[in-house]
Amino acid sequence: MNRPTLDRPSSADVSEPIDLESWRTSAKNFENEIAKAVVGQERAIRLMTIAVFARGHVLLEGDVGVGKTTLLRSVARALGGAYERIEGTIDLMPSDMIYHTFLNEEGKPRVDPGPVLRHGSDLSVFFFNEINRARPQVHSLLLRLMAERSITAFNKEYFFPNLLVFADRNRIEREETFELPAAARDRFLMEVGISSPTSETARRDLLFETKFHDVDALIASLKDGVIDHLRLNALAKVIQNSIIVSPALEKYVLDLWTAIREPAKAGISVPNVDVGRLVAGGASPRGMSYLIRAARVEAWLSGRDMVVPEDIREIFNECMAHRIFLAPVYELRREEIVRNLISGVFAKVPAP
């Protein structure tokens, strides 16, 4: 039986000073590299970039064939480091992520590391394709991996300090699928919706440019490791400590938080909805802290050293919509209602 032997990894060398201006240029190069493979999705690329530099996990959802997997693979390629992928299926078990067993050439049983353990602490991106096809038991293990960047296996704890989890979800098919529990969804920094591009140029390229027809070759053509992923944790800390949030903006965010949790008291109305019983929960302290983390990165990418209300509004829906839990009677209209609720909150809460 072969088992991986991993120790707690040492921190990456961060002795070299962090130059935020130089790193901003690297971030732009990162976005440009992804755009070579993913056309007509500029906003999605920006959101993924924010998540990478905020060190947050991302869930993509959208129709079939709109490029979710291509986007995630492109980000993983440009990010660099060890990459693993697993396909969500109804028969997938948690152990399949940790190890797999087989008979070797001599007919003897063998245990090899699964996708989570194969690269040890060097694992940079773990991509879970069609996550809602996997069982809740698998979601539980993934939750531990996302929350703590560690798992326990073979009576030992394994650590993944540089890990980001990317996943996509097929929202069209309902047969043999399992909805993610609230705790698992809350671990994603963002949920990003992907739709078909509206630009005529982008649509024409996707249909008639042959390079977009071979996704494997397209991904392979991208530069591997545009940025130094081993320094991202240190960079993220510098960004969070360097980008200022003013007292006026703090009050604005706190007012948004109150309004999103208690829309009726804030005087917000949503068409054909009893706002007083609309919100069952959500918008937790953790979720709001993720919002500020992402807003600081958005401000940094925009060349500012201070967060402004536009930074909050720019990423609010992707950071907060999946953390707003509605009364069951309204869940079937969730997308429309949450969009109107957020619009009402922004209209009601004055920006500084």
GROMACS .gro file of C-alpha atoms in nm:
model
  352
    1MET     CA    1   0.000   0.000   0.000
    2ASN     CA    2   0.147   0.333  -0.105
    3ARG     CA    3   0.047   0.633   0.098
    4PRO     CA    4   0.160   0.991   0.051
    5THR     CA    5   0.375   1.131   0.327
    6LEU     CA    6   0.305   1.498   0.371
    7ASP     CA    7   0.407   1.727   0.653
    8ARG     CA    8   0.268   2.066   0.737
    9PRO     CA    9   0.411   2.285   0.460
   10SER     CA   10   0.638   2.571   0.539
   11SER     CA   11   0.528   2.917   0.435
   12ALA     CA   12   0.645   3.041   0.098
   13ASP     CA   13   0.944   3.273   0.102
   14VAL     CA   14   0.799   3.621   0.144
   15SER     CA   15   1.126   3.799   0.226
   16GLU     CA   16   1.107   3.994  -0.100
   17PRO     CA   17   0.902   4.313  -0.046
   18ILE     CA   18   0.554   4.326  -0.198
   19ASP     CA   19   0.528   4.594  -0.466
   20LEU     CA   20   0.156   4.657  -0.515
   21GLU     CA   21   0.209   4.854  -0.835
   22SER     CA   22   0.412   4.576  -0.996
   23TRP     CA   23   0.160   4.317  -0.883
   24ARG     CA   24  -0.123   4.522  -1.032
   25THR     CA   25   0.053   4.495  -1.369
   26SER     CA   26   0.082   4.120  -1.317
   27ALA     CA   27  -0.290   4.104  -1.241
   28LYS     CA   28  -0.367   4.281  -1.569
   29ASN     CA   29  -0.145   4.032  -1.752
   30PHE     CA   30  -0.331   3.753  -1.576
   31GLU     CA   31  -0.666   3.885  -1.701
   32ASN     CA   32  -0.533   3.936  -2.053
   33GLU     CA   33  -0.403   3.580  -2.069
   34ILE     CA   34  -0.740   3.434  -1.967
   35ALA     CA   35  -0.914   3.656  -2.224
   36LYS     CA   36  -0.721   3.481  -2.501
   37ALA     CA   37  -0.928   3.168  -2.436
   38VAL     CA   38  -1.250   3.316  -2.298
   39VAL     CA   39  -1.421   3.578  -2.514
   40GLY     CA   40  -1.720   3.795  -2.429
   41GLN     CA   41  -1.685   3.732  -2.053
   42GLU     CA   42  -1.488   4.037  -1.939
   43ARG     CA   43  -1.686   4.083  -1.618
   44ALA     CA   44  -1.656   3.716  -1.524
   45ILE     CA   45  -1.280   3.732  -1.580
   46ARG     CA   46  -1.255   4.037  -1.354
   47LEU     CA   47  -1.457   3.865  -1.082
   48MET     CA   48  -1.236   3.556  -1.102
   49THR     CA   49  -0.930   3.779  -1.074
   50ILE     CA   50  -1.073   3.946  -0.765
   51ALA     CA   51  -1.135   3.605  -0.610
   52VAL     CA   52  -0.779   3.487  -0.684
   53PHE     CA   53  -0.622   3.791  -0.518
   54ALA     CA   54  -0.872   3.781  -0.231
   55ARG     CA   55  -0.788   3.409  -0.187
   56GLY     CA   56  -1.151   3.305  -0.213
   57HIS     CA   57  -1.324   3.005  -0.368
   58VAL     CA   58  -1.561   3.051  -0.663
   59LEU     CA   59  -1.873   2.873  -0.789
   60LEU     CA   60  -1.983   2.931  -1.148
   61GLU     CA   61  -2.333   2.858  -1.264
   62GLY     CA   62  -2.513   2.897  -1.593
   63ASP     CA   63  -2.658   2.718  -1.891
   64VAL     CA   64  -2.490   2.423  -2.057
   65GLY     CA   65  -2.210   2.504  -2.300
   66VAL     CA   66  -2.156   2.871  -2.214
   67GLY     CA   67  -1.789   2.828  -2.119
   68LYS     CA   68  -1.790   2.775  -1.742
   69THR     CA   69  -1.537   2.493  -1.754
   70THR     CA   70  -1.321   2.674  -2.009
   71LEU     CA   71  -1.306   2.980  -1.787
   72LEU     CA   72  -1.210   2.781  -1.478
   73ARG     CA   73  -0.947   2.582  -1.666
   74SER     CA   74  -0.804   2.903  -1.811
   75VAL     CA   75  -0.778   3.061  -1.467
   76ALA     CA   76  -0.607   2.750  -1.331
   77ARG     CA   77  -0.360   2.752  -1.621
   78ALA     CA   78  -0.272   3.120  -1.582
   79LEU     CA   79  -0.249   3.082  -1.206
   80GLY     CA   80  -0.002   2.795  -1.223
   81GLY     CA   81   0.085   2.539  -0.960
   82ALA     CA   82  -0.050   2.187  -0.926
   83TYR     CA   83  -0.400   2.142  -1.064
   84GLU     CA   84  -0.653   1.864  -1.011
   85ARG     CA   85  -1.004   1.810  -1.138
   86ILE     CA   86  -1.287   1.577  -1.044
   87GLU     CA   87  -1.621   1.516  -1.211
   88GLY     CA   88  -1.935   1.526  -1.003
   89THR     CA   89  -2.138   1.205  -1.041
   90ILE     CA   90  -2.416   1.049  -0.840
   91ASP     CA   91  -2.195   0.756  -0.739
   92LEU     CA   92  -1.895   0.966  -0.634
   93MET     CA   93  -1.794   0.903  -0.274
   94PRO     CA   94  -1.572   1.111  -0.043
   95SER     CA   95  -1.303   0.843  -0.052
   96ASP     CA   96  -1.274   0.890  -0.429
   97MET     CA   97  -1.129   1.235  -0.362
   98ILE     CA   98  -0.871   1.094  -0.119
   99TYR     CA   99  -0.749   0.766  -0.270
  100HIS     CA  100  -0.824   0.502  -0.529
  101THR     CA  101  -0.763   0.128  -0.509
  102PHE     CA  102  -0.672  -0.112  -0.787
  103LEU     CA  103  -0.479  -0.428  -0.866
  104ASN     CA  104  -0.124  -0.369  -0.986
  105GLU     CA  105   0.062  -0.565  -1.254
  106GLU     CA  106   0.134  -0.840  -1.003
  107GLY     CA  107  -0.230  -0.875  -0.910
  108LYS     CA  108  -0.176  -0.725  -0.566
  109PRO     CA  109  -0.403  -0.458  -0.419
  110ARG     CA  110  -0.264  -0.106  -0.428
  111VAL     CA  111  -0.379   0.226  -0.286
  112ASP     CA  112  -0.271   0.546  -0.457
  113PRO     CA  113  -0.344   0.908  -0.363
  114GLY     CA  114  -0.658   1.055  -0.514
  115PRO     CA  115  -0.687   1.399  -0.673
  116VAL     CA  116  -0.678   1.592  -0.344
  117LEU     CA  117  -0.363   1.424  -0.212
  118ARG     CA  118  -0.177   1.353  -0.536
  119HIS     CA  119   0.031   1.673  -0.533
  120GLY     CA  120   0.049   1.718  -0.160
  121SER     CA  121   0.081   2.072  -0.027
  122ASP     CA  122   0.162   2.201  -0.378
  123LEU     CA  123  -0.203   2.175  -0.484
  124SER     CA  124  -0.301   2.518  -0.614
  125VAL     CA  125  -0.639   2.468  -0.783
  126PHE     CA  126  -0.897   2.196  -0.722
  127PHE     CA  127  -1.171   2.208  -0.984
  128PHE     CA  128  -1.501   2.032  -0.908
  129ASN     CA  129  -1.699   1.997  -1.230
  130GLU     CA  130  -2.081   1.984  -1.197
  131ILE     CA  131  -2.068   1.992  -0.820
  132ASN     CA  132  -2.443   1.950  -0.779
  133ARG     CA  133  -2.426   1.596  -0.921
  134ALA     CA  134  -2.226   1.482  -0.617
  135ARG     CA  135  -2.383   1.350  -0.298
  136PRO     CA  136  -2.404   1.548   0.029
  137GLN     CA  137  -2.129   1.328   0.180
  138VAL     CA  138  -1.892   1.462  -0.084
  139HIS     CA  139  -2.006   1.818  -0.019
  140SER     CA  140  -1.917   1.770   0.349
  141LEU     CA  141  -1.559   1.674   0.268
  142LEU     CA  142  -1.530   1.959   0.022
  143LEU     CA  143  -1.656   2.197   0.290
  144ARG     CA  144  -1.371   2.094   0.520
  145LEU     CA  145  -1.120   2.137   0.238
  146MET     CA  146  -1.253   2.485   0.154
  147ALA     CA  147  -1.292   2.607   0.511
  148GLU     CA  148  -0.964   2.484   0.657
  149ARG     CA  149  -0.753   2.402   0.351
  150SER     CA  150  -0.679   2.072   0.517
  151ILE     CA  151  -0.818   1.721   0.546
  152THR     CA  152  -0.754   1.417   0.761
  153ALA     CA  153  -0.670   1.086   0.593
  154PHE     CA  154  -0.466   0.778   0.684
  155ASN     CA  155  -0.460   0.899   1.046
  156LYS     CA  156  -0.277   1.213   0.941
  157GLU     CA  157  -0.363   1.573   0.863
  158TYR     CA  158  -0.273   1.719   0.524
  159PHE     CA  159  -0.245   2.091   0.453
  160PHE     CA  160  -0.293   2.291   0.132
  161PRO     CA  161  -0.192   2.652   0.207
  162ASN     CA  162  -0.216   2.779  -0.152
  163LEU     CA  163  -0.539   2.605  -0.248
  164LEU     CA  164  -0.836   2.759  -0.426
  165VAL     CA  165  -1.148   2.556  -0.501
  166PHE     CA  166  -1.330   2.631  -0.826
  167ALA     CA  167  -1.658   2.462  -0.907
  168ASP     CA  168  -1.935   2.489  -1.158
  169ARG     CA  169  -2.298   2.392  -1.133
  170ASN     CA  170  -2.544   2.285  -1.398
  171ARG     CA  171  -2.865   2.467  -1.309
  172ILE     CA  172  -3.069   2.327  -1.598
  173GLU     CA  173  -3.097   1.959  -1.512
  174ARG     CA  174  -3.267   1.858  -1.188
  175GLU     CA  175  -3.258   1.480  -1.221
  176GLU     CA  176  -2.998   1.305  -1.005
  177THR     CA  177  -2.867   1.631  -0.862
  178PHE     CA  178  -2.820   1.747  -0.503
  179GLU     CA  179  -2.850   2.110  -0.400
  180LEU     CA  180  -2.553   2.245  -0.207
  181PRO     CA  181  -2.623   2.305   0.162
  182ALA     CA  182  -2.613   2.661   0.289
  183ALA     CA  183  -2.288   2.600   0.480
  184ALA     CA  184  -2.110   2.486   0.165
  185ARG     CA  185  -2.239   2.775  -0.045
  186ASP     CA  186  -2.132   3.021   0.222
  187ARG     CA  187  -1.772   2.902   0.184
  188PHE     CA  188  -1.761   3.035  -0.170
  189LEU     CA  189  -1.643   3.393  -0.181
  190MET     CA  190  -1.851   3.442  -0.496
  191GLU     CA  191  -2.114   3.273  -0.706
  192VAL     CA  192  -2.075   3.401  -1.060
  193GLY     CA  193  -2.341   3.358  -1.326
  194ILE     CA  194  -2.220   3.287  -1.681
  195SER     CA  195  -2.439   3.345  -1.985
  196SER     CA  196  -2.381   3.343  -2.359
  197PRO     CA  197  -2.188   3.651  -2.480
  198THR     CA  198  -2.399   3.928  -2.628
  199SER     CA  199  -2.127   4.089  -2.838
  200GLU     CA  200  -2.167   4.003  -3.206
  201THR     CA  201  -1.789   3.986  -3.247
  202ALA     CA  202  -1.752   3.742  -2.957
  203ARG     CA  203  -2.037   3.525  -3.083
  204ARG     CA  204  -1.886   3.516  -3.433
  205ASP     CA  205  -1.543   3.421  -3.295
  206LEU     CA  206  -1.686   3.136  -3.088
  207LEU     CA  207  -1.869   2.993  -3.387
  208PHE     CA  208  -1.621   3.042  -3.669
  209GLU     CA  209  -1.271   3.074  -3.519
  210THR     CA  210  -1.145   2.716  -3.519
  211LYS     CA  211  -0.910   2.768  -3.224
  212PHE     CA  212  -1.213   2.785  -2.996
  213HIS     CA  213  -1.332   2.443  -3.113
  214ASP     CA  214  -1.045   2.250  -2.950
  215VAL     CA  215  -1.062   2.347  -2.585
  216ASP     CA  216  -0.766   2.132  -2.474
  217ALA     CA  217  -0.536   2.290  -2.732
  218LEU     CA  218  -0.673   2.634  -2.648
  219ILE     CA  219  -0.595   2.594  -2.278
  220ALA     CA  220  -0.251   2.452  -2.356
  221SER     CA  221  -0.172   2.760  -2.565
  222LEU     CA  222  -0.202   2.986  -2.259
  223LYS     CA  223   0.105   3.078  -2.059
  224ASP     CA  224   0.138   2.854  -1.755
  225GLY     CA  225   0.184   3.053  -1.436
  226VAL     CA  226   0.148   3.416  -1.533
  227ILE     CA  227   0.176   3.508  -1.166
  228ASP     CA  228   0.371   3.357  -0.878
  229HIS     CA  229   0.097   3.169  -0.696
  230LEU     CA  230   0.325   3.092  -0.402
  231ARG     CA  231   0.333   3.461  -0.308
  232LEU     CA  232  -0.039   3.526  -0.336
  233ASN     CA  233  -0.114   3.464   0.031
  234ALA     CA  234   0.144   3.724   0.133
  235LEU     CA  235   0.020   3.964  -0.135
  236ALA     CA  236  -0.340   3.924  -0.023
  237LYS     CA  237  -0.246   4.026   0.332
  238VAL     CA  238  -0.068   4.337   0.206
  239ILE     CA  239  -0.367   4.436  -0.008
  240GLN     CA  240  -0.608   4.393   0.282
  241ASN     CA  241  -0.385   4.595   0.516
  242SER     CA  242  -0.305   4.868   0.262
  243ILE     CA  243  -0.643   4.954   0.108
  244ILE     CA  244  -0.831   5.193   0.336
  245VAL     CA  245  -1.197   5.173   0.432
  246SER     CA  246  -1.309   5.512   0.561
  247PRO     CA  247  -1.546   5.555   0.859
  248ALA     CA  248  -1.812   5.686   0.619
  249LEU     CA  249  -1.785   5.372   0.406
  250GLU     CA  250  -1.791   5.153   0.716
  251LYS     CA  251  -2.125   5.308   0.811
  252TYR     CA  252  -2.252   5.261   0.455
  253VAL     CA  253  -2.170   4.889   0.461
  254LEU     CA  254  -2.325   4.845   0.804
  255ASP     CA  255  -2.642   5.016   0.680
  256LEU     CA  256  -2.648   4.786   0.377
  257TRP     CA  257  -2.611   4.487   0.608
  258THR     CA  258  -2.904   4.596   0.823
  259ALA     CA  259  -3.123   4.667   0.521
  260ILE     CA  260  -3.054   4.335   0.353
  261ARG     CA  261  -3.141   4.144   0.670
  262GLU     CA  262  -3.445   4.352   0.765
  263PRO     CA  263  -3.577   4.501   0.442
  264ALA     CA  264  -3.921   4.581   0.582
  265LYS     CA  265  -3.776   4.800   0.860
  266ALA     CA  266  -3.561   4.977   0.600
  267GLY     CA  267  -3.871   5.063   0.398
  268ILE     CA  268  -3.778   4.847   0.100
  269SER     CA  269  -4.047   4.702  -0.123
  270VAL     CA  270  -4.030   4.419  -0.376
  271PRO     CA  271  -4.312   4.365  -0.627
  272ASN     CA  272  -4.558   4.089  -0.530
  273VAL     CA  273  -4.362   4.002  -0.216
  274ASP     CA  274  -4.441   4.030   0.154
  275VAL     CA  275  -4.110   4.186   0.249
  276GLY     CA  276  -4.177   4.136   0.618
  277ARG     CA  277  -4.147   3.760   0.582
  278LEU     CA  278  -3.914   3.747   0.284
  279VAL     CA  279  -3.566   3.699   0.436
  280ALA     CA  280  -3.527   3.386   0.645
  281GLY     CA  281  -3.158   3.440   0.719
  282GLY     CA  282  -2.819   3.505   0.575
  283ALA     CA  283  -2.588   3.800   0.518
  284SER     CA  284  -2.373   3.671   0.805
  285PRO     CA  285  -2.068   3.847   0.953
  286ARG     CA  286  -1.848   3.609   0.755
  287GLY     CA  287  -2.029   3.696   0.434
  288MET     CA  288  -1.998   4.069   0.495
  289SER     CA  289  -1.628   4.033   0.575
  290TYR     CA  290  -1.585   3.850   0.243
  291LEU     CA  291  -1.759   4.141   0.073
  292ILE     CA  292  -1.508   4.388   0.219
  293ARG     CA  293  -1.220   4.161   0.127
  294ALA     CA  294  -1.333   4.149  -0.235
  295ALA     CA  295  -1.405   4.524  -0.242
  296ARG     CA  296  -1.050   4.601  -0.129
  297VAL     CA  297  -0.914   4.393  -0.416
  298GLU     CA  298  -1.149   4.566  -0.662
  299ALA     CA  299  -1.023   4.904  -0.540
  300TRP     CA  300  -0.660   4.789  -0.575
  301LEU     CA  301  -0.715   4.657  -0.927
  302SER     CA  302  -0.874   4.992  -1.016
  303GLY     CA  303  -0.562   5.177  -0.899
  304ARG     CA  304  -0.705   5.322  -0.578
  305ASP     CA  305  -0.580   5.301  -0.220
  306MET     CA  306  -0.929   5.349  -0.075
  307VAL     CA  307  -1.256   5.160  -0.115
  308VAL     CA  308  -1.540   5.366  -0.263
  309PRO     CA  309  -1.913   5.282  -0.277
  310GLU     CA  310  -1.878   5.177  -0.642
  311ASP     CA  311  -1.640   4.898  -0.533
  312ILE     CA  312  -1.903   4.764  -0.293
  313ARG     CA  313  -2.182   4.779  -0.549
  314GLU     CA  314  -1.966   4.624  -0.821
  315ILE     CA  315  -1.923   4.294  -0.639
  316PHE     CA  316  -2.221   4.297  -0.401
  317ASN     CA  317  -2.448   4.064  -0.597
  318GLU     CA  318  -2.184   3.795  -0.656
  319CYS     CA  319  -2.063   3.806  -0.296
  320MET     CA  320  -2.399   3.832  -0.120
  321ALA     CA  321  -2.687   3.694  -0.329
  322HIS     CA  322  -2.613   3.330  -0.244
  323ARG     CA  323  -2.595   3.421   0.125
  324ILE     CA  324  -2.947   3.564   0.138
  325PHE     CA  325  -3.187   3.285   0.232
  326LEU     CA  326  -3.552   3.343   0.145
  327ALA     CA  327  -3.868   3.199   0.292
  328PRO     CA  328  -3.949   2.873   0.107
  329VAL     CA  329  -4.254   3.020  -0.065
  330TYR     CA  330  -4.027   3.260  -0.255
  331GLU     CA  331  -3.742   3.025  -0.347
  332LEU     CA  332  -3.879   2.937  -0.691
  333ARG     CA  333  -3.855   3.305  -0.784
  334ARG     CA  334  -3.524   3.347  -0.607
  335GLU     CA  335  -3.314   3.503  -0.884
  336GLU     CA  336  -3.569   3.772  -0.968
  337ILE     CA  337  -3.656   3.852  -0.605
  338VAL     CA  338  -3.296   3.874  -0.481
  339ARG     CA  339  -3.204   4.099  -0.772
  340ASN     CA  340  -3.495   4.332  -0.692
  341LEU     CA  341  -3.415   4.321  -0.321
  342ILE     CA  342  -3.053   4.425  -0.377
  343SER     CA  343  -3.161   4.701  -0.615
  344GLY     CA  344  -3.406   4.824  -0.352
  345VAL     CA  345  -3.138   4.823  -0.084
  346PHE     CA  346  -2.903   5.031  -0.298
  347ALA     CA  347  -3.183   5.273  -0.381
  348LYS     CA  348  -3.281   5.315  -0.015
  349VAL     CA  349  -2.943   5.329   0.160
  350PRO     CA  350  -2.764   5.658   0.082
  351ALA     CA  351  -2.404   5.627  -0.030
  352PRO     CA  352  -2.143   5.855   0.128
   0.00000   0.00000   0.00000
